[in-house]
């Protein structure tokens, strides 16, 4: 073979070798799980718009269900396929270190016990439920798989009443999203649906939208079931009745905000009560015998 031809052939051969997928050869190759190896559920109808880079979505929930935290976890999994995800929960901002440590852990019982040292987990109002712990664990698994996931709590101790709390929570969200450069990420925020209203400055959602006009605020929707709720009579599963729109989850946006400032709804089908993650709590399968006074008190408290 002429020297020039041989040289060209050698260069082509070396180039092809460099472009071949690397084989796993002992410790010389990075064996971290590939993003594609993490299974995510199919995207719910209408949810794709919420997973575009730079989007910020505030989900207003009824605390204490299994399905709503699960829905947010599904969206986080799907969004993390293509970039960074920032998840904010209605938990104290003082949990920052504990949450970060848990996301970096193996999720063992010992790691959970460290997470549970924060007094937040003694609350029984639905925010400290098994479902919320499962959502955090979903984010931990995504992070362990190499995906860019950030978790923060935006609640805290605020003086001067409920309105100051909403404004304080909004400030925590705004500061975190700005520091984290949310323009290059997908932000998913989960709070009680009253806080998610954007109609007046009384509510957290209004302040967040003032800082981020492209914010979408969605109210929860469900068919029927139960939620873990605290009232003057104590805490436990409460029967819920919504509007049946089928079994499949979906996101439905409106042309303009409604009277409460919601830009649409996210529907999760039937819901089931999720008890606190710590302590010995039992969720009864039959919640049909709840006293009307309990339901009315819970409705009044939420309103």
PDB file of C-alpha atoms in Angstrom, residues 104-280:
ATOM      1  CA  UNK A 104     -27.354  12.402  48.619  1.00  0.00           C
ATOM      2  CA  UNK A 105     -28.043   9.266  50.700  1.00  0.00           C
ATOM      3  CA  UNK A 106     -28.997   5.696  49.879  1.00  0.00           C
ATOM      4  CA  UNK A 107     -32.505   6.202  51.262  1.00  0.00           C
ATOM      5  CA  UNK A 108     -31.935   3.720  54.084  1.00  0.00           C
ATOM      6  CA  UNK A 109     -33.899   3.650  57.340  1.00  0.00           C
ATOM      7  CA  UNK A 110     -30.968   5.373  59.009  1.00  0.00           C
ATOM      8  CA  UNK A 111     -31.048   8.156  56.417  1.00  0.00           C
ATOM      9  CA  UNK A 112     -34.800   8.545  56.921  1.00  0.00           C
ATOM     10  CA  UNK A 113     -34.373   8.792  60.680  1.00  0.00           C
ATOM     11  CA  UNK A 114     -31.888  11.628  60.167  1.00  0.00           C
ATOM     12  CA  UNK A 115     -34.400  13.398  57.933  1.00  0.00           C
ATOM     13  CA  UNK A 116     -37.158  12.885  60.529  1.00  0.00           C
ATOM     14  CA  UNK A 117     -35.181  14.745  63.223  1.00  0.00           C
ATOM     15  CA  UNK A 118     -36.692  18.010  62.001  1.00  0.00           C
ATOM     16  CA  UNK A 119     -39.855  18.848  63.937  1.00  0.00           C
ATOM     17  CA  UNK A 120     -41.742  19.307  60.663  1.00  0.00           C
ATOM     18  CA  UNK A 121     -42.324  15.565  60.583  1.00  0.00           C
ATOM     19  CA  UNK A 122     -44.378  15.787  63.776  1.00  0.00           C
ATOM     20  CA  UNK A 123     -47.014  17.839  61.951  1.00  0.00           C
ATOM     21  CA  UNK A 124     -50.106  15.884  60.951  1.00  0.00           C
ATOM     22  CA  UNK A 125     -51.758  18.268  58.488  1.00  0.00           C
ATOM     23  CA  UNK A 126     -51.000  16.234  55.349  1.00  0.00           C
ATOM     24  CA  UNK A 127     -47.724  17.907  54.375  1.00  0.00           C
ATOM     25  CA  UNK A 128     -45.619  15.349  56.256  1.00  0.00           C
ATOM     26  CA  UNK A 129     -47.330  12.328  54.754  1.00  0.00           C
ATOM     27  CA  UNK A 130     -46.022   9.041  53.390  1.00  0.00           C
ATOM     28  CA  UNK A 131     -46.780  10.416  49.927  1.00  0.00           C
ATOM     29  CA  UNK A 132     -44.609  13.486  50.487  1.00  0.00           C
ATOM     30  CA  UNK A 133     -41.784  11.262  51.702  1.00  0.00           C
ATOM     31  CA  UNK A 134     -42.260   9.125  48.581  1.00  0.00           C
ATOM     32  CA  UNK A 135     -41.996  12.272  46.430  1.00  0.00           C
ATOM     33  CA  UNK A 136     -38.738  13.210  48.141  1.00  0.00           C
ATOM     34  CA  UNK A 137     -37.518   9.661  47.613  1.00  0.00           C
ATOM     35  CA  UNK A 138     -38.369   9.890  43.901  1.00  0.00           C
ATOM     36  CA  UNK A 139     -36.215  13.006  43.664  1.00  0.00           C
ATOM     37  CA  UNK A 140     -33.440  11.207  45.559  1.00  0.00           C
ATOM     38  CA  UNK A 141     -33.502   8.325  43.080  1.00  0.00           C
ATOM     39  CA  UNK A 142     -33.358  10.744  40.146  1.00  0.00           C
ATOM     40  CA  UNK A 143     -30.398  12.547  41.676  1.00  0.00           C
ATOM     41  CA  UNK A 144     -28.619   9.254  42.371  1.00  0.00           C
ATOM     42  CA  UNK A 145     -29.120   8.371  38.708  1.00  0.00           C
ATOM     43  CA  UNK A 146     -27.203  11.457  37.658  1.00  0.00           C
ATOM     44  CA  UNK A 147     -30.090  13.796  36.927  1.00  0.00           C
ATOM     45  CA  UNK A 148     -29.911  17.482  37.838  1.00  0.00           C
ATOM     46  CA  UNK A 149     -32.501  17.755  40.621  1.00  0.00           C
ATOM     47  CA  UNK A 150     -32.793  20.463  43.276  1.00  0.00           C
ATOM     48  CA  UNK A 151     -35.225  20.361  46.205  1.00  0.00           C
ATOM     49  CA  UNK A 152     -36.037  23.167  48.639  1.00  0.00           C
ATOM     50  CA  UNK A 153     -38.616  24.080  51.254  1.00  0.00           C
ATOM     51  CA  UNK A 154     -40.150  27.561  51.189  1.00  0.00           C
ATOM     52  CA  UNK A 155     -42.162  27.682  54.409  1.00  0.00           C
ATOM     53  CA  UNK A 156     -40.876  29.139  57.690  1.00  0.00           C
ATOM     54  CA  UNK A 157     -41.633  31.119  60.818  1.00  0.00           C
ATOM     55  CA  UNK A 158     -43.199  34.423  59.817  1.00  0.00           C
ATOM     56  CA  UNK A 159     -44.559  37.078  62.147  1.00  0.00           C
ATOM     57  CA  UNK A 160     -47.758  39.130  61.850  1.00  0.00           C
ATOM     58  CA  UNK A 161     -50.170  36.439  60.752  1.00  0.00           C
ATOM     59  CA  UNK A 162     -51.245  34.389  57.759  1.00  0.00           C
ATOM     60  CA  UNK A 163     -50.822  37.100  55.143  1.00  0.00           C
ATOM     61  CA  UNK A 164     -47.216  37.653  56.226  1.00  0.00           C
ATOM     62  CA  UNK A 165     -46.646  33.920  55.904  1.00  0.00           C
ATOM     63  CA  UNK A 166     -47.841  33.931  52.291  1.00  0.00           C
ATOM     64  CA  UNK A 167     -45.575  36.853  51.466  1.00  0.00           C
ATOM     65  CA  UNK A 168     -42.656  35.225  53.280  1.00  0.00           C
ATOM     66  CA  UNK A 169     -43.097  31.941  51.444  1.00  0.00           C
ATOM     67  CA  UNK A 170     -43.241  33.826  48.145  1.00  0.00           C
ATOM     68  CA  UNK A 171     -40.002  35.637  48.996  1.00  0.00           C
ATOM     69  CA  UNK A 172     -38.283  32.304  49.691  1.00  0.00           C
ATOM     70  CA  UNK A 173     -39.469  30.944  46.338  1.00  0.00           C
ATOM     71  CA  UNK A 174     -38.445  34.054  44.400  1.00  0.00           C
ATOM     72  CA  UNK A 175     -34.989  34.167  45.980  1.00  0.00           C
ATOM     73  CA  UNK A 176     -34.349  30.467  45.367  1.00  0.00           C
ATOM     74  CA  UNK A 177     -35.475  30.546  41.742  1.00  0.00           C
ATOM     75  CA  UNK A 178     -33.328  33.591  41.016  1.00  0.00           C
ATOM     76  CA  UNK A 179     -30.275  32.126  42.739  1.00  0.00           C
ATOM     77  CA  UNK A 180     -30.779  28.828  40.914  1.00  0.00           C
ATOM     78  CA  UNK A 181     -31.233  30.480  37.487  1.00  0.00           C
ATOM     79  CA  UNK A 182     -34.675  29.008  36.826  1.00  0.00           C
ATOM     80  CA  UNK A 183     -34.523  30.261  33.221  1.00  0.00           C
ATOM     81  CA  UNK A 184     -32.454  27.147  32.480  1.00  0.00           C
ATOM     82  CA  UNK A 185     -34.594  24.724  34.453  1.00  0.00           C
ATOM     83  CA  UNK A 186     -38.134  23.465  34.995  1.00  0.00           C
ATOM     84  CA  UNK A 187     -39.583  24.639  38.324  1.00  0.00           C
ATOM     85  CA  UNK A 188     -42.372  22.672  40.026  1.00  0.00           C
ATOM     86  CA  UNK A 189     -43.836  24.200  43.201  1.00  0.00           C
ATOM     87  CA  UNK A 190     -46.361  22.414  45.437  1.00  0.00           C
ATOM     88  CA  UNK A 191     -48.443  24.203  48.081  1.00  0.00           C
ATOM     89  CA  UNK A 192     -51.916  24.291  49.527  1.00  0.00           C
ATOM     90  CA  UNK A 193     -54.315  25.528  46.875  1.00  0.00           C
ATOM     91  CA  UNK A 194     -55.256  28.656  48.824  1.00  0.00           C
ATOM     92  CA  UNK A 195     -51.618  29.814  48.746  1.00  0.00           C
ATOM     93  CA  UNK A 196     -51.511  29.144  44.992  1.00  0.00           C
ATOM     94  CA  UNK A 197     -54.117  31.808  44.213  1.00  0.00           C
ATOM     95  CA  UNK A 198     -52.852  34.788  42.215  1.00  0.00           C
ATOM     96  CA  UNK A 199     -55.956  36.990  42.281  1.00  0.00           C
ATOM     97  CA  UNK A 200     -54.841  39.353  45.084  1.00  0.00           C
ATOM     98  CA  UNK A 201     -51.681  40.167  47.027  1.00  0.00           C
ATOM     99  CA  UNK A 202     -53.148  38.317  50.013  1.00  0.00           C
ATOM    100  CA  UNK A 203     -51.831  35.086  48.518  1.00  0.00           C
ATOM    101  CA  UNK A 204     -48.376  33.655  47.927  1.00  0.00           C
ATOM    102  CA  UNK A 205     -49.076  32.992  44.248  1.00  0.00           C
ATOM    103  CA  UNK A 206     -49.731  36.683  43.567  1.00  0.00           C
ATOM    104  CA  UNK A 207     -46.270  37.682  44.813  1.00  0.00           C
ATOM    105  CA  UNK A 208     -44.530  34.920  42.878  1.00  0.00           C
ATOM    106  CA  UNK A 209     -46.352  35.904  39.693  1.00  0.00           C
ATOM    107  CA  UNK A 210     -45.350  39.536  40.186  1.00  0.00           C
ATOM    108  CA  UNK A 211     -41.715  38.422  40.095  1.00  0.00           C
ATOM    109  CA  UNK A 212     -42.249  35.816  37.372  1.00  0.00           C
ATOM    110  CA  UNK A 213     -45.162  36.873  35.104  1.00  0.00           C
ATOM    111  CA  UNK A 214     -44.952  33.612  33.138  1.00  0.00           C
ATOM    112  CA  UNK A 215     -45.856  31.585  36.249  1.00  0.00           C
ATOM    113  CA  UNK A 216     -48.694  29.103  35.785  1.00  0.00           C
ATOM    114  CA  UNK A 217     -50.879  28.411  38.811  1.00  0.00           C
ATOM    115  CA  UNK A 218     -53.021  25.272  38.681  1.00  0.00           C
ATOM    116  CA  UNK A 219     -55.732  24.172  41.079  1.00  0.00           C
ATOM    117  CA  UNK A 220     -56.140  20.513  42.006  1.00  0.00           C
ATOM    118  CA  UNK A 221     -59.017  18.472  40.634  1.00  0.00           C
ATOM    119  CA  UNK A 222     -60.103  14.918  41.446  1.00  0.00           C
ATOM    120  CA  UNK A 223     -63.096  12.631  41.145  1.00  0.00           C
ATOM    121  CA  UNK A 224     -63.648  11.262  44.659  1.00  0.00           C
ATOM    122  CA  UNK A 225     -61.852   9.569  47.521  1.00  0.00           C
ATOM    123  CA  UNK A 226     -60.251  10.828  50.708  1.00  0.00           C
ATOM    124  CA  UNK A 227     -57.484  13.020  52.118  1.00  0.00           C
ATOM    125  CA  UNK A 228     -55.718  13.137  55.491  1.00  0.00           C
ATOM    126  CA  UNK A 229     -57.095  16.333  57.061  1.00  0.00           C
ATOM    127  CA  UNK A 230     -56.829  18.020  60.457  1.00  0.00           C
ATOM    128  CA  UNK A 231     -59.864  19.748  61.955  1.00  0.00           C
ATOM    129  CA  UNK A 232     -60.978  20.796  65.416  1.00  0.00           C
ATOM    130  CA  UNK A 233     -61.987  17.182  66.007  1.00  0.00           C
ATOM    131  CA  UNK A 234     -58.532  15.830  65.241  1.00  0.00           C
ATOM    132  CA  UNK A 235     -56.700  14.445  62.226  1.00  0.00           C
ATOM    133  CA  UNK A 236     -57.676  11.605  59.944  1.00  0.00           C
ATOM    134  CA  UNK A 237     -59.084  10.619  56.541  1.00  0.00           C
ATOM    135  CA  UNK A 238     -61.889  12.801  55.232  1.00  0.00           C
ATOM    136  CA  UNK A 239     -64.218  11.912  52.400  1.00  0.00           C
ATOM    137  CA  UNK A 240     -63.921  14.011  49.228  1.00  0.00           C
ATOM    138  CA  UNK A 241     -66.237  14.429  46.258  1.00  0.00           C
ATOM    139  CA  UNK A 242     -65.079  16.182  43.097  1.00  0.00           C
ATOM    140  CA  UNK A 243     -65.915  15.979  39.410  1.00  0.00           C
ATOM    141  CA  UNK A 244     -65.293  12.693  37.627  1.00  0.00           C
ATOM    142  CA  UNK A 245     -63.269  13.284  34.462  1.00  0.00           C
ATOM    143  CA  UNK A 246     -62.131   9.735  33.977  1.00  0.00           C
ATOM    144  CA  UNK A 247     -59.262   7.666  35.321  1.00  0.00           C
ATOM    145  CA  UNK A 248     -56.353   9.279  33.452  1.00  0.00           C
ATOM    146  CA  UNK A 249     -54.446  12.230  34.829  1.00  0.00           C
ATOM    147  CA  UNK A 250     -54.414  15.440  32.811  1.00  0.00           C
ATOM    148  CA  UNK A 251     -53.509  19.114  32.764  1.00  0.00           C
ATOM    149  CA  UNK A 252     -56.000  21.591  31.354  1.00  0.00           C
ATOM    150  CA  UNK A 253     -55.077  25.251  30.850  1.00  0.00           C
ATOM    151  CA  UNK A 254     -57.604  28.062  30.533  1.00  0.00           C
ATOM    152  CA  UNK A 255     -57.568  30.983  28.121  1.00  0.00           C
ATOM    153  CA  UNK A 256     -57.381  33.381  31.069  1.00  0.00           C
ATOM    154  CA  UNK A 257     -57.104  33.087  34.873  1.00  0.00           C
ATOM    155  CA  UNK A 258     -60.299  32.370  36.782  1.00  0.00           C
ATOM    156  CA  UNK A 259     -61.637  34.468  39.668  1.00  0.00           C
ATOM    157  CA  UNK A 260     -59.010  33.012  42.014  1.00  0.00           C
ATOM    158  CA  UNK A 261     -56.154  33.513  39.577  1.00  0.00           C
ATOM    159  CA  UNK A 262     -55.711  29.872  38.603  1.00  0.00           C
ATOM    160  CA  UNK A 263     -54.583  29.301  35.017  1.00  0.00           C
ATOM    161  CA  UNK A 264     -56.187  25.872  34.850  1.00  0.00           C
ATOM    162  CA  UNK A 265     -56.363  22.567  36.673  1.00  0.00           C
ATOM    163  CA  UNK A 266     -54.393  19.368  37.100  1.00  0.00           C
ATOM    164  CA  UNK A 267     -56.597  16.329  37.460  1.00  0.00           C
ATOM    165  CA  UNK A 268     -55.423  13.168  39.251  1.00  0.00           C
ATOM    166  CA  UNK A 269     -58.539  10.969  39.213  1.00  0.00           C
ATOM    167  CA  UNK A 270     -59.549   9.236  42.434  1.00  0.00           C
ATOM    168  CA  UNK A 271     -57.565  10.187  45.526  1.00  0.00           C
ATOM    169  CA  UNK A 272     -56.701   8.336  48.725  1.00  0.00           C
ATOM    170  CA  UNK A 273     -55.647   9.609  52.139  1.00  0.00           C
ATOM    171  CA  UNK A 274     -51.950   9.480  53.016  1.00  0.00           C
ATOM    172  CA  UNK A 275     -51.173   9.379  56.730  1.00  0.00           C
ATOM    173  CA  UNK A 276     -48.155  11.053  58.389  1.00  0.00           C
ATOM    174  CA  UNK A 277     -44.861   9.367  57.542  1.00  0.00           C
ATOM    175  CA  UNK A 278     -43.906   9.033  61.200  1.00  0.00           C
ATOM    176  CA  UNK A 279     -45.872   7.555  64.057  1.00  0.00           C
ATOM    177  CA  UNK A 280     -48.441   4.800  64.175  1.00  0.00           C
TER     178      UNK A 280
END
